[in-house]
Amino acid sequence: MAIVTAETLRDSYDVIVVGSGAAGGQTAYTLTMEGAKVLMLEAGRNYDPVRETPMFQENFRAPLRGTGTPDKPFGFHDATVGGGWKIAGEPYTSASAESGRQFTWYRARMLGGRTNHWARNALRNGPYDFKPYSRDGLGFDWPISYEDVAPYYDKVEMLIGVYGSNEGLENTPDSPDGVLLPAPKARVGELLAKQRVARLGVPVIPLHRAVLSQRQDFQRIPARLHPNNPRAQRILADSMQGRAACFWATPCGRGCAIRANYQSTTVHLPPALATGNLDILTDALVREVTLGSDGRADGVAYVDRHSGTERRVRARVVVLAASACESVRILLNSRSPSFPNGLANSSGLVGRYIMDTVGSSVGGQIPLLEAMPPHNEEGAGDHVYSPWWLYREQKAGKLNFPRGYHIEFASGKYMPNQYTAWALERYTGGSYGRRFKEDARRYYGSFIQFTGRGEMIPNENSFCDLDPAVKDKWGIPVLRFHWQWSEHELRQAAHMQQTFAAMIQSMGGSVIGAVHEDGRRAIAPGGYIIHEVGGARMGGDPKRSVTNSWGQTWDVKNLFVTDGALFCSNADKNPTLTIMALAWRCSDYLLEELRKGNL
Amino acid sequence: MNTTKPGGISRRDAVKWMLTAAATVPWLQPSALAADPSRAGTSPAEPQPAAPPIEPLPSRDGYGTDPDLTKTYGPGDFWPLTFTPEQRRTAAALCALIIPADEHSPSAAEVGVPDFIDEWISAPYPEHGYNRVTILTGLRWIDAEARRRFSRPFADLSESQGRAICDDICWVPKATEQNLEAAGFFAMFRNLTAAGFYTTPEGMKDLGYVGNTPQASFDGPPEAALRKAGLIA
């Protein structure tokens, strides 16, 4: 079994998994390791990071020095292929023309989806993050608690490899001993920030990122992840031995040919394929989940992008893991007499309460970082961050917004690109000639940027539905986004700006550009942070949720959702690790139900 | 999510900042320059026909969303270039004034930066259209200025003559009102020259960049760096 074509598909599978990213990869991994026969459908093309990743390509050998364009928004060498903010022939629409009410949707139509280029920041939600409504009366509680998910965070961290440290900070969970890999040393700019911002009360600790700071323990971990399953242990040990440790040289966003960081295509899919239980069909865009006469899902209808023809494939169970909004789109497009408003939508909540992350940045120039002696600062992205720290002040009513944000740092002498000596005249008084060359040496690497990633509270005005008129090039109705930040997010974004400016000043630096007091100017547009979640939230009540706490839809018991659509809230923690933990947990339940004959 | 942040700036924000920075320099109006007879001619004794307008690029595709990332590319591989031989000579002379050779590295003109600038202004993406008008208009202006002040093309000026012109336009806040547009052009041209130069192997070496080479371990900053930052005595 392997990559198949429409002609070599089996007639039927145990489970169809729609999507191949963090959720689809984890779901397929868990199911196939336990023996289920799985077909994975991916809308984009096959993609092999080992062969295709431009690991060492220099910017001067790329068009426009590798600078981002509408075709490759994150730079020429970024791992995303066949995707971006816009995909030809596959539009989405906005319900409003007003500024501040737009949602931008980043899609990666490729095997592994957005896991190929993601930031690799792998933070656990804390105990508060699963019960936000109980704490402040806003948004919704999850039907599960941190304790329910913690064992799955442990498993995912061991499987994919996450570096970091345990600091015992509030709502910032530690991992059990032996789960995390050692955190890399901090860069000089990160150390300077840590020393200086301490006086502001801002903690700086090692970031958790899905990068192998050393090779995985292939002798111990497989038995912990797959007890009583020697075959799965052997397959995983083989896969782990095929992964190298980070060699501290190249940017993770290009992907990793040595498999040192997590992407579905290098970590989840190779062992899943090695079980012999996984078929992957690429260029297969799922239009709808099909229903049998018994009201159960019996498979999916998809468009074969090569021929443009629609085909069907059957399975006992269907899992949607196509990314929050694409899974919503499939549900809404699965209309039938028994489900006129879309499948599994008796609650009317499919597409409702989508959330992104509150994002805002301030950059600065730091004289103490000028003219540093040359040394390597490449490798594994950010090494430190600041978790949210103002719990006590917030509880005492000293902040004008609920919930929190963490701070990501960007500092270091990375491979020079378009911006390395861009707009230096701010500091040089317009130098050119030999002076300019001296200035460029002096200022290279002397910049730092602080970026906030904060919690958005779900609201009635942020959702997606089907556009009544617009269809994609295959004739499939497209999503229409409705978006509105509330005062909570806008005030939080303004707070970020003040904090980051103070941090830069504490380092003896000067802020670049304006520091916004108006949250509307401070906040990144909806969707811009690419953390969209919600739209098919889990819950304990079929009238107030789309699935139960295992991602099983209330309306169709052999239909599951295992991606970010399940989220009831969107903590400041980057969602990918939680997506994977939930996908593993849902898949365990699915397997158990299959064994019991309930599906 | 976000991606790598070269120079301490995420790509996402860098684009935003670039656009902001571009918006803060005065728009160089080709019509305004062409309409000023004191600037449009070459030498006073030799009246020139009115310069043709700067044509926008015809609409064409870029490199698409799925180019082969493992290959290497050079200017002209994806879209045709623009510069005439005269424009190229002017651009090369300006590149060499902005980043001349010194004991550390060659000049920007020697390592292909004019070709990069040509590639940049010829790219079929929206932001590049704005840069195209500014650069082409500015090259025409600076050549005309050289002929007006020194009776020869900009590319044939001595270094001190070239610097006499550049000194007037090298910083927007210092430029006279009538030179504001030219100063905006110069700021953009300097940015592009630096972008083109510091991404070359010679430019990266000049900056002391030492990454992109596999390491057995991440050792953190050396003592000299910690001392420089005041983190150790």
XYZ file of N, CA, C and O in Angstrom, chain A residues 1-5 8-10 13 38-40 46 111 269 272-282:
104
model
N 0.856 -1.195 0.000
C 0.000 0.000 0.000
C 0.885 1.236 0.000
O 1.983 1.214 0.510
N 0.394 2.279 -0.551
C 1.225 3.472 -0.672
C 0.395 4.569 -1.318
O -0.800 4.673 -1.091
N 1.074 5.339 -2.154
C 0.371 6.347 -2.932
C -0.375 5.610 -4.043
O 0.238 4.876 -4.815
N -1.672 5.788 -4.103
C -2.477 5.041 -5.073
C -3.112 6.007 -6.064
O -3.036 7.225 -5.909
N -3.727 5.447 -7.080
C -4.480 6.253 -8.034
C -5.943 5.861 -7.947
O -6.291 4.853 -7.314
N -6.421 2.324 -8.758
C -5.926 1.238 -7.901
C -6.514 1.279 -6.497
O -6.057 0.569 -5.604
N -7.515 2.111 -6.290
C -8.178 2.151 -4.990
C -8.838 0.817 -4.691
O -9.303 0.130 -5.599
N -8.913 0.488 -3.409
C -9.757 -0.648 -3.044
C -11.225 -0.237 -3.145
O -11.542 0.949 -3.194
N -12.809 0.691 2.496
C -11.811 0.787 3.572
C -12.517 0.770 4.922
O -13.729 0.997 5.010
N -6.882 2.167 6.076
C -7.226 3.586 5.954
C -6.931 4.090 4.547
O -5.880 3.770 3.969
N -7.843 4.883 4.022
C -7.571 5.658 2.806
C -7.508 7.124 3.191
O -8.449 7.663 3.786
N -6.383 7.760 2.872
C -6.244 9.190 3.107
C -6.440 9.922 1.784
O -5.818 9.558 0.775
N 1.091 15.083 -4.378
C 2.051 14.359 -3.564
C 3.264 15.266 -3.341
O 3.596 16.095 -4.193
N 0.486 17.268 0.000
C 0.549 16.229 1.018
C 1.255 16.792 2.261
O 2.336 17.375 2.159
N 3.445 10.150 8.280
C 3.092 9.311 7.135
C 4.068 8.169 6.862
O 3.625 7.074 6.500
N 3.145 5.264 9.097
C 1.784 4.818 8.755
C 1.801 4.030 7.449
O 1.142 2.985 7.323
N 2.585 4.495 6.482
C 2.699 3.758 5.218
C 3.397 2.411 5.428
O 3.052 1.407 4.798
N 4.367 2.395 6.342
C 5.126 1.164 6.571
C 4.269 0.053 7.180
O 4.632 -1.121 7.099
N 3.152 0.411 7.776
C 2.273 -0.638 8.315
C 1.621 -1.454 7.199
O 1.127 -2.543 7.432
N 1.608 -0.875 5.986
C 0.881 -1.529 4.900
C -0.617 -1.299 4.978
O -1.372 -1.819 4.158
N -1.045 -0.514 5.942
C -2.488 -0.302 6.121
C -2.993 1.024 5.559
O -4.170 1.339 5.691
N -2.087 1.804 4.969
C -2.491 3.134 4.509
C -2.369 3.265 3.000
O -1.312 2.978 2.428
N -3.438 3.671 2.366
C -3.410 4.135 0.981
C -3.562 5.650 0.994
O -4.370 6.182 1.771
N -2.811 6.333 0.170
C -2.949 7.788 0.053
C -3.305 8.123 -1.381
O -2.606 7.710 -2.313
N -4.387 8.847 -1.536
C -4.782 9.323 -2.864
C -4.661 10.843 -2.861
O -5.351 11.525 -2.096
N -3.748 11.354 -3.677
C -3.558 12.798 -3.741
C -4.371 13.378 -4.904
O -4.930 12.642 -5.719
